[in-house]
PDB file of C-alpha atoms in Angstrom:
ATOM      1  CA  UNK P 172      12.493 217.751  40.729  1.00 70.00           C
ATOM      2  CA  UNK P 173      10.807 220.856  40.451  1.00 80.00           C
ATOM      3  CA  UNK P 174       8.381 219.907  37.600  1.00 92.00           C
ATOM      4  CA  UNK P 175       7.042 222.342  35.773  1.00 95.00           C
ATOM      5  CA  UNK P 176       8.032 226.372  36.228  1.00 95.00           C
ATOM      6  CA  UNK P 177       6.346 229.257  34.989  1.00 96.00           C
ATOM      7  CA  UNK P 178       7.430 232.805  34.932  1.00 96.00           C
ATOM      8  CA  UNK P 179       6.216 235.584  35.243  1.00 96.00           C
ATOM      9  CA  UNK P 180       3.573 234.444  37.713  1.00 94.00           C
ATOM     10  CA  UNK P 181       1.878 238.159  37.471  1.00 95.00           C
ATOM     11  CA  UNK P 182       2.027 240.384  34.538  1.00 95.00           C
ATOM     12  CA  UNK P 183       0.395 243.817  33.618  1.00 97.00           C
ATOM     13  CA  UNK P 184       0.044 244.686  30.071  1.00 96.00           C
ATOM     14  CA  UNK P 185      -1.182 247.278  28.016  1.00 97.00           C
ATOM     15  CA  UNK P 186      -3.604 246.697  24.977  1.00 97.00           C
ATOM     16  CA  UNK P 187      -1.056 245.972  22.033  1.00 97.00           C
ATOM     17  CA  UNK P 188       2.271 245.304  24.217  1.00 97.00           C
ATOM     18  CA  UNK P 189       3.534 241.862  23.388  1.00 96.00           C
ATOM     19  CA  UNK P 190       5.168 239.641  25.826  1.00 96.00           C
ATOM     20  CA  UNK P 191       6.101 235.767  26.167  1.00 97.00           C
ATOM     21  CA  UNK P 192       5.262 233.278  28.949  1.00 97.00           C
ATOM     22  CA  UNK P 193       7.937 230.609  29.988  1.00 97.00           C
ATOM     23  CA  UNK P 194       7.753 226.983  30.351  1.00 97.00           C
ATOM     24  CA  UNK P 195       9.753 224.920  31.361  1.00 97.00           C
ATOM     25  CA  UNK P 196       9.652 221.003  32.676  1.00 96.00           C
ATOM     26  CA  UNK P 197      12.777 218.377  34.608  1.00 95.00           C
ATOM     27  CA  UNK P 198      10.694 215.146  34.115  1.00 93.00           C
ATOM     28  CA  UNK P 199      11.581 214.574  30.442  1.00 93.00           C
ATOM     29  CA  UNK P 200       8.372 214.345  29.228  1.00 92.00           C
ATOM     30  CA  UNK P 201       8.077 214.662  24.943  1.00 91.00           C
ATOM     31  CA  UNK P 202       4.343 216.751  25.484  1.00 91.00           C
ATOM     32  CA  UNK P 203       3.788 220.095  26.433  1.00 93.00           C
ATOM     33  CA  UNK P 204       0.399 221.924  26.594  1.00 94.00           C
ATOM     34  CA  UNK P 205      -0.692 225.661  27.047  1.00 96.00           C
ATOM     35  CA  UNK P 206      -4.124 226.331  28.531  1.00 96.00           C
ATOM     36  CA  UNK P 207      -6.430 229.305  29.342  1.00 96.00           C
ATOM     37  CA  UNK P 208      -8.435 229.555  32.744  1.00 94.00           C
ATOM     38  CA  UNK P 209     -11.588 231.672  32.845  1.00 92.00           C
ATOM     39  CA  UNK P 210     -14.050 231.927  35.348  1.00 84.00           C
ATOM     40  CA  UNK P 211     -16.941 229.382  34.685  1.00 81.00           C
ATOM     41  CA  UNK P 212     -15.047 227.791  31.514  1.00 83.00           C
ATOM     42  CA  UNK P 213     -12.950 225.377  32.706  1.00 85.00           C
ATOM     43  CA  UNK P 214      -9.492 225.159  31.044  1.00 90.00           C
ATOM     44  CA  UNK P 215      -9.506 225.541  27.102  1.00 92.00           C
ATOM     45  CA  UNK P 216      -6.301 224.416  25.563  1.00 91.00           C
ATOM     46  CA  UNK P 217      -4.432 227.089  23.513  1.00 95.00           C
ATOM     47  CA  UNK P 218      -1.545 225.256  21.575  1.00 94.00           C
ATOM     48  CA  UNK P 219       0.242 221.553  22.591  1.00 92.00           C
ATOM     49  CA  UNK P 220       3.344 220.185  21.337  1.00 92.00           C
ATOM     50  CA  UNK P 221       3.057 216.546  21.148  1.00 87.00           C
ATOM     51  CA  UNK P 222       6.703 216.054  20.625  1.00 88.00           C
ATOM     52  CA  UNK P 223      10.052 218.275  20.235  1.00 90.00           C
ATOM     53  CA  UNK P 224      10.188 219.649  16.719  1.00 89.00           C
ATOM     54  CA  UNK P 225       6.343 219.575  16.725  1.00 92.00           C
ATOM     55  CA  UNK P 226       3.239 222.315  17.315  1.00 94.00           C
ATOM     56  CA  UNK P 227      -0.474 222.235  16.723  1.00 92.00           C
ATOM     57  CA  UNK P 228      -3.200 224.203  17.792  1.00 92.00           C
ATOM     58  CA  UNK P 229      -5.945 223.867  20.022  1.00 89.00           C
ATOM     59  CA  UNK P 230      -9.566 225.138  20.892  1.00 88.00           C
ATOM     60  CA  UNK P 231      -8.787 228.624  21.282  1.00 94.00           C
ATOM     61  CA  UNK P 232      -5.382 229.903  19.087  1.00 96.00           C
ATOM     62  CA  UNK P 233      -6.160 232.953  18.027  1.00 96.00           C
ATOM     63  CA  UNK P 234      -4.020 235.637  19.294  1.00 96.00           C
ATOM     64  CA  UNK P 235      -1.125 233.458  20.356  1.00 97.00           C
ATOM     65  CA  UNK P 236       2.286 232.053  18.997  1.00 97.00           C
ATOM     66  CA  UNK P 237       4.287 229.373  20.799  1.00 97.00           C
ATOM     67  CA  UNK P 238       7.555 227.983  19.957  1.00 97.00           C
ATOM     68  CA  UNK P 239       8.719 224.474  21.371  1.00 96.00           C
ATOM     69  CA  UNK P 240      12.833 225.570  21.711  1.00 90.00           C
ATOM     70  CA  UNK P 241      13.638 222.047  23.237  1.00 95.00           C
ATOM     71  CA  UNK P 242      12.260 219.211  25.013  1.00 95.00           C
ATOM     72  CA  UNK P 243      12.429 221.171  28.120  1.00 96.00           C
ATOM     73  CA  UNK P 244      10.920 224.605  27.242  1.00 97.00           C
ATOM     74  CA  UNK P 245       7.395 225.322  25.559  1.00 97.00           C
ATOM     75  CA  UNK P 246       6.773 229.321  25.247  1.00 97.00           C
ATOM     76  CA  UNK P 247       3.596 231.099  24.583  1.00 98.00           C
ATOM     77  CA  UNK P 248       3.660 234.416  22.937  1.00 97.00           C
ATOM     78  CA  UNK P 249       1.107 237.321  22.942  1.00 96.00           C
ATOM     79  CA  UNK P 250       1.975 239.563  19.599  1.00 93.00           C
ATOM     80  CA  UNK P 251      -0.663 242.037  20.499  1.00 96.00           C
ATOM     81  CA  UNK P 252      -2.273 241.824  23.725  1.00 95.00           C
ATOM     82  CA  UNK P 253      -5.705 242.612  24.161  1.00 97.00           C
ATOM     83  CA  UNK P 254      -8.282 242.888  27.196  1.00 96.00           C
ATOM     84  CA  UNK P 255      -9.636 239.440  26.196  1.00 96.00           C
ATOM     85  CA  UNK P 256      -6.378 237.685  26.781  1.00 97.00           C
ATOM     86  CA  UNK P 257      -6.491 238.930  30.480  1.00 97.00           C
ATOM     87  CA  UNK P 258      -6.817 235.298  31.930  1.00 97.00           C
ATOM     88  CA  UNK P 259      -4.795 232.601  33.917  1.00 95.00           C
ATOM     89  CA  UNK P 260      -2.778 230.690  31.543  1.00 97.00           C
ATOM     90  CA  UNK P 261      -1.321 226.980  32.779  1.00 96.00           C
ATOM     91  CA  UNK P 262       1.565 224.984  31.299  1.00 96.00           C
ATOM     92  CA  UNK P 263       1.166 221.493  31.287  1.00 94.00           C
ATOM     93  CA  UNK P 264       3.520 218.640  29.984  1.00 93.00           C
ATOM     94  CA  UNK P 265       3.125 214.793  29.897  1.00 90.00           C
ATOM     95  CA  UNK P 266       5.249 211.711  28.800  1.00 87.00           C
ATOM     96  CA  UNK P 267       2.837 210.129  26.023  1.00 75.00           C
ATOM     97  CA  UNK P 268       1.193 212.397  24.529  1.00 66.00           C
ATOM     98  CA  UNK P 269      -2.310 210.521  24.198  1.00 61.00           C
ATOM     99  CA  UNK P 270      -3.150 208.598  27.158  1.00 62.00           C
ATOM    100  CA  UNK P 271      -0.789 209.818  29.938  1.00 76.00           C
ATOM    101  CA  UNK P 272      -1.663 212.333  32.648  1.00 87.00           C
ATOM    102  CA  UNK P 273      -0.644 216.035  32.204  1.00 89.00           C
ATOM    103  CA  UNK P 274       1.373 217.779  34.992  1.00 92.00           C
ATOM    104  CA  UNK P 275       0.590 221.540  35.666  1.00 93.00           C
ATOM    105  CA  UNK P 276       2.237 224.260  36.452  1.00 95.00           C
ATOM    106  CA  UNK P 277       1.650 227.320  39.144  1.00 93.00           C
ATOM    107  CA  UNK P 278       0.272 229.457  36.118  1.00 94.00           C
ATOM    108  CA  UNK P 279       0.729 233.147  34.955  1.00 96.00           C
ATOM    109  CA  UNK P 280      -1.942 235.748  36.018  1.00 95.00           C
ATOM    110  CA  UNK P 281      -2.417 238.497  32.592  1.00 97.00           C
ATOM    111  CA  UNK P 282      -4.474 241.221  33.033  1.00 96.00           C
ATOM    112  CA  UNK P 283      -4.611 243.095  29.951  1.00 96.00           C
ATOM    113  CA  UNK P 284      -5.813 246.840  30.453  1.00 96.00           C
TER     114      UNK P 284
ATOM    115  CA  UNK T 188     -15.664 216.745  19.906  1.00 74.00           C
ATOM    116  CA  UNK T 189     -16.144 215.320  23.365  1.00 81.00           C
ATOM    117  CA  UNK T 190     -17.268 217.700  26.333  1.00 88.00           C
ATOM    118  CA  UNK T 191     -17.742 217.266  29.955  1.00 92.00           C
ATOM    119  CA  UNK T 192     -20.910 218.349  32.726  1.00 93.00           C
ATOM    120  CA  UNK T 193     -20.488 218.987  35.677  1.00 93.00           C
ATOM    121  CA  UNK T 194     -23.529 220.062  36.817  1.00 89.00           C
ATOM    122  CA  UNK T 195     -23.436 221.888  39.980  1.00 87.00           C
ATOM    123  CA  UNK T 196     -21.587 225.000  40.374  1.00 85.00           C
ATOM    124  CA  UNK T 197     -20.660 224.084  44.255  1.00 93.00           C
ATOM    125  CA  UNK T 198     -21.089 221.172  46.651  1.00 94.00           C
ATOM    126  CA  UNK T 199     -21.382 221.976  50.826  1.00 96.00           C
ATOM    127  CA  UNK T 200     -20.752 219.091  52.623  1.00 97.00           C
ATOM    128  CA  UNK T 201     -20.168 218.870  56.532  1.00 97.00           C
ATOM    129  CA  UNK T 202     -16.558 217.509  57.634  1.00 97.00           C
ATOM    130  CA  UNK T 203     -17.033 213.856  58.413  1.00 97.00           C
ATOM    131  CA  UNK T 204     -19.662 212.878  56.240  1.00 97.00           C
ATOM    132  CA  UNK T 205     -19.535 211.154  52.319  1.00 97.00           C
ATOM    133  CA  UNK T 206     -18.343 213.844  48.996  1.00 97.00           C
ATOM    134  CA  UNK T 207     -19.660 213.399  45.696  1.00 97.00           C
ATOM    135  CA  UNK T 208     -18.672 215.350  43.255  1.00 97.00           C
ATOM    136  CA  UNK T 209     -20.641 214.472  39.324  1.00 97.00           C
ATOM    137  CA  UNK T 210     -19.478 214.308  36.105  1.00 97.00           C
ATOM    138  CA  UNK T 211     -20.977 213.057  33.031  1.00 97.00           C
ATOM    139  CA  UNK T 212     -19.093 213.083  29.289  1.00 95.00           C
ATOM    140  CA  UNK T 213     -19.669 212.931  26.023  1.00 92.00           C
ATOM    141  CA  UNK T 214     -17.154 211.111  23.267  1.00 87.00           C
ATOM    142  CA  UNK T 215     -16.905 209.089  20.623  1.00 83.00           C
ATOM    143  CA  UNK T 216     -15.365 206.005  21.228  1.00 82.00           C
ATOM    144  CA  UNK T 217     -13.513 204.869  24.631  1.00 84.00           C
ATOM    145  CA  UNK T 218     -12.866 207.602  26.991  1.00 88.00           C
ATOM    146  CA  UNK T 219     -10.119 208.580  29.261  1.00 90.00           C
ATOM    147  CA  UNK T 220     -11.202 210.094  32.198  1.00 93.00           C
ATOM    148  CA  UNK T 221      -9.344 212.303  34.498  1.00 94.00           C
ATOM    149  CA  UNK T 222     -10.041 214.392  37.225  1.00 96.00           C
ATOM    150  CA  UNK T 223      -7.769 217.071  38.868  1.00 96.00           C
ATOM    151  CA  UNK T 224      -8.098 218.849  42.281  1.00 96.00           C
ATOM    152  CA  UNK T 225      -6.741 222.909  41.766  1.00 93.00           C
ATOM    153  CA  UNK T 226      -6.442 224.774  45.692  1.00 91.00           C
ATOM    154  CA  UNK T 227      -6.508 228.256  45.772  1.00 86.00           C
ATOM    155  CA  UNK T 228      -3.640 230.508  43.369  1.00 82.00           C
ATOM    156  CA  UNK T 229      -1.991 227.110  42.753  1.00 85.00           C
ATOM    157  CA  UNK T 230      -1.846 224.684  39.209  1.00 87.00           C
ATOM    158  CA  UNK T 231      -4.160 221.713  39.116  1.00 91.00           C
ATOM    159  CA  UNK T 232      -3.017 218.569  40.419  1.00 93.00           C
ATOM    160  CA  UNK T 233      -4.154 214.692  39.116  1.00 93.00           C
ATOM    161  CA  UNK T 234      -6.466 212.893  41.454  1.00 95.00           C
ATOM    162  CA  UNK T 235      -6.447 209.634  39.768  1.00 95.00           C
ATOM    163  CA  UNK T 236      -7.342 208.146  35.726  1.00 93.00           C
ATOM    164  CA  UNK T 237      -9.571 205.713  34.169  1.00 93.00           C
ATOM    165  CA  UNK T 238      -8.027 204.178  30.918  1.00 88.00           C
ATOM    166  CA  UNK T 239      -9.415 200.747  30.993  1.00 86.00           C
ATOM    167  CA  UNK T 240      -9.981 197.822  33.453  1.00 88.00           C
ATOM    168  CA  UNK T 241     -11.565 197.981  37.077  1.00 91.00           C
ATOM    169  CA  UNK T 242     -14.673 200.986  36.839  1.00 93.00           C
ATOM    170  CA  UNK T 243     -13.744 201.902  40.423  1.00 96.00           C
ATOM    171  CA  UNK T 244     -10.843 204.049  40.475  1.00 96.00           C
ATOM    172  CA  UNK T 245      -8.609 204.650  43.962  1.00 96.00           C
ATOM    173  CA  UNK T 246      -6.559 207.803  43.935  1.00 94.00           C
ATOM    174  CA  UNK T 247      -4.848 210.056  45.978  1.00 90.00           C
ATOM    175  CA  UNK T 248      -6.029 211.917  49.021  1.00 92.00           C
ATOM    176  CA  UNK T 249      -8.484 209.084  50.161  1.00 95.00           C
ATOM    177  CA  UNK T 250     -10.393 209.850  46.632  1.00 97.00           C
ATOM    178  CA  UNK T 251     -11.766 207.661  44.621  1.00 97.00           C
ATOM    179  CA  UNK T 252     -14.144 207.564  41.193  1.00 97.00           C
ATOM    180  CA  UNK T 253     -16.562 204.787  39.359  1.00 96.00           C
ATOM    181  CA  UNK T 254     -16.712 204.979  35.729  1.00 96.00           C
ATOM    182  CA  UNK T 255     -20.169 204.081  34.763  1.00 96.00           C
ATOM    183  CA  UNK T 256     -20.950 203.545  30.805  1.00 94.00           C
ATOM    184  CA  UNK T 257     -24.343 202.901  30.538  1.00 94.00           C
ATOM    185  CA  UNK T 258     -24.717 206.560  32.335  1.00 95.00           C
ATOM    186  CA  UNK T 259     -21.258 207.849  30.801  1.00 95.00           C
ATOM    187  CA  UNK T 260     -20.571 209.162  34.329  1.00 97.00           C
ATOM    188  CA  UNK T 261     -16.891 209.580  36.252  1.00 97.00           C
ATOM    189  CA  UNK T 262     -18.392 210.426  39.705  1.00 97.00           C
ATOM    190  CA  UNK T 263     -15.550 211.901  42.073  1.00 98.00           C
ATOM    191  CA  UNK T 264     -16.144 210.171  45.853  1.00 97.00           C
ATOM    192  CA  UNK T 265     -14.660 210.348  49.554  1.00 97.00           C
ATOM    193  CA  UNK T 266     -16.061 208.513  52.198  1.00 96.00           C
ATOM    194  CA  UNK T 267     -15.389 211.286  54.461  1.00 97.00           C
ATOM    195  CA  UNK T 268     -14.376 214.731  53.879  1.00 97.00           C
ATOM    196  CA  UNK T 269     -12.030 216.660  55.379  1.00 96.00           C
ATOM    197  CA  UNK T 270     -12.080 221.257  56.067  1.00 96.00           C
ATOM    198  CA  UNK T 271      -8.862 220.458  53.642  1.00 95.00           C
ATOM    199  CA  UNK T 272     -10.672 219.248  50.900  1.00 96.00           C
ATOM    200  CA  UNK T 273     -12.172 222.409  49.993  1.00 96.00           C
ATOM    201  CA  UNK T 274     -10.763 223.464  46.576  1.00 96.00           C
ATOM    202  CA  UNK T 275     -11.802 223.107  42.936  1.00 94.00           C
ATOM    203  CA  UNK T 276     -12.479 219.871  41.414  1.00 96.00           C
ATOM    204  CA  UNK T 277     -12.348 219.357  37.307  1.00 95.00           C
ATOM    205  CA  UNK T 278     -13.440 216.870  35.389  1.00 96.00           C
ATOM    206  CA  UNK T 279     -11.934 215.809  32.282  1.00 93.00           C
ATOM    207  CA  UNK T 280     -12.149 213.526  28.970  1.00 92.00           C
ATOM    208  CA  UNK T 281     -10.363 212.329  26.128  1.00 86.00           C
ATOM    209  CA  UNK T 282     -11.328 210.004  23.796  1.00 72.00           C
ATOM    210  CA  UNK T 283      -9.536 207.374  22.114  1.00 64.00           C
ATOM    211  CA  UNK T 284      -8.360 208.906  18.807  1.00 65.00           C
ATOM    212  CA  UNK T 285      -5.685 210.479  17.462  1.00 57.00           C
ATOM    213  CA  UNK T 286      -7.056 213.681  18.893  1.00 58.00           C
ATOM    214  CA  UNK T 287      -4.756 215.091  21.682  1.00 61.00           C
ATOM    215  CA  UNK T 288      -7.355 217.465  23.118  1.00 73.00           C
ATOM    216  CA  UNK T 289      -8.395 216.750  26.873  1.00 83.00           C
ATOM    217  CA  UNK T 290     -11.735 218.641  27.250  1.00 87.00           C
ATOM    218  CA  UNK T 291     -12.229 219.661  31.041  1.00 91.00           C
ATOM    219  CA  UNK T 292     -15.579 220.843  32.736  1.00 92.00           C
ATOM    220  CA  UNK T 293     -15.816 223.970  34.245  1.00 92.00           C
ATOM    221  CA  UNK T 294     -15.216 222.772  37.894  1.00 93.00           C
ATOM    222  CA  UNK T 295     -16.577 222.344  41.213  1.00 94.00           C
ATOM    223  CA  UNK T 296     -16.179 224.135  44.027  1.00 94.00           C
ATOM    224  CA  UNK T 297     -15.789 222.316  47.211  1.00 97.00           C
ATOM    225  CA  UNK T 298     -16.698 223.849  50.532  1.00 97.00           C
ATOM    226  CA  UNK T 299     -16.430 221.382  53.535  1.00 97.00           C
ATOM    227  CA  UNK T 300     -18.049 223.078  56.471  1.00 96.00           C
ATOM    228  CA  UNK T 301     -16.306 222.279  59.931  1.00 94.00           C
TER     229      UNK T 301
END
């Protein structure tokens, strides 16, 4: 099993270019998270999808669309990139989507100029 | 909301001798406790859980964490650490309601000095 992918693992954007990060996950699991990384922050969750059909929103949404386009696959879309969106963004997923650990990804490194 | 210290930015420790890494939280109602171990350009991996049941937790890599209520602390622990232990440790908490969101710390670093 390969777990959860991410691509691009490096992307360079310009202020106002859009893009979308890929997800995907083999282990069947029904939740799927997005997360932020920033130096001295910890991870800040952007958007999770506690089952297929379903999205909510987390600590930090602004900026950001995602679309959960089957159990697999969780995507996270920047409409208008800016410099404050450069950051390492993590996919997650897990099998219950309360109690149960969350398996990462390799993450995407944005840098927004 | 609940939230997570971890109060030092970095821990030295010599190879060979005990780790500690701290963590104290803050929720309402029973917590979940997790921490996760992230090595350099890589995802974060799971360490081990509390849910409910023994404090002491055993994970993997020889790690292991007591839950301690009275001090709502999740202190991370190896007996003896190892040059490949060096990486970035998070902390994090979820409490026991219908809210999804796992709240992390903003991490440790590690440095285990041969």
């Amino acid at each position: 099993n390969a777990g959860v992918t991410q691509t691009p693992k490096f992307q360079v954007l310009k202020t106002g270019q859009s893009m979308t990060l890929q997800c995907a996950q083999d282990m069947n699991h029904n939740s799927m998270y997005w997360y932020r990384q920033d130096p001295g922050m910890g991870l800040r969750l952007i958007y999770y999808s506690a089952s297929e059909g379903t999205t909510d929103k987390g600590e930090v949404p602004n900026g950001y669309n995602v679309s959960r386009l089957n159990k697999r696959e969780f995507s996270l879309r920047l409409e208008s990139a800016a410099p404050s969106q450069t950051s390492v963004y993590f996919c997650a997923s897990s099998e219950v989507w309360r109690t149960d650990t969350q398996y990462f990804g390799p993450g995407t490194r944005l840098t927004v100029l | 909301a609940q939230s997570v210290a971890q109060p030092e930015d970095q821990v030295n420790v010599a190879e060979g001798n005990p780790l500690t890494v701290k963590c104290t939280y803050s929720v309402s109602g029973n917590p979940y406790l997790f921490w996760y171990v992230q090595y350099p350009n890589r995802g974060l991996q799971f360490l081990l859980k509390y849910i409910t049941g023994d404090n002491l937790v055993k994970g993997s890599y020889g790690f292991e964490a007591e839950f301690n209520k009275s001090q709502t602390s999740f202190h991370l622990k190896k007996p003896s650490a190892l040059v490949s232990d060096s990486a970035l440790y998070f902390c994090a908490v979820r409490d026991g309601s219908e809210n999804n969101r796992l709240a992390f710390g903003k991490g440790n670093q590690v440095v285990v000095i041969p």
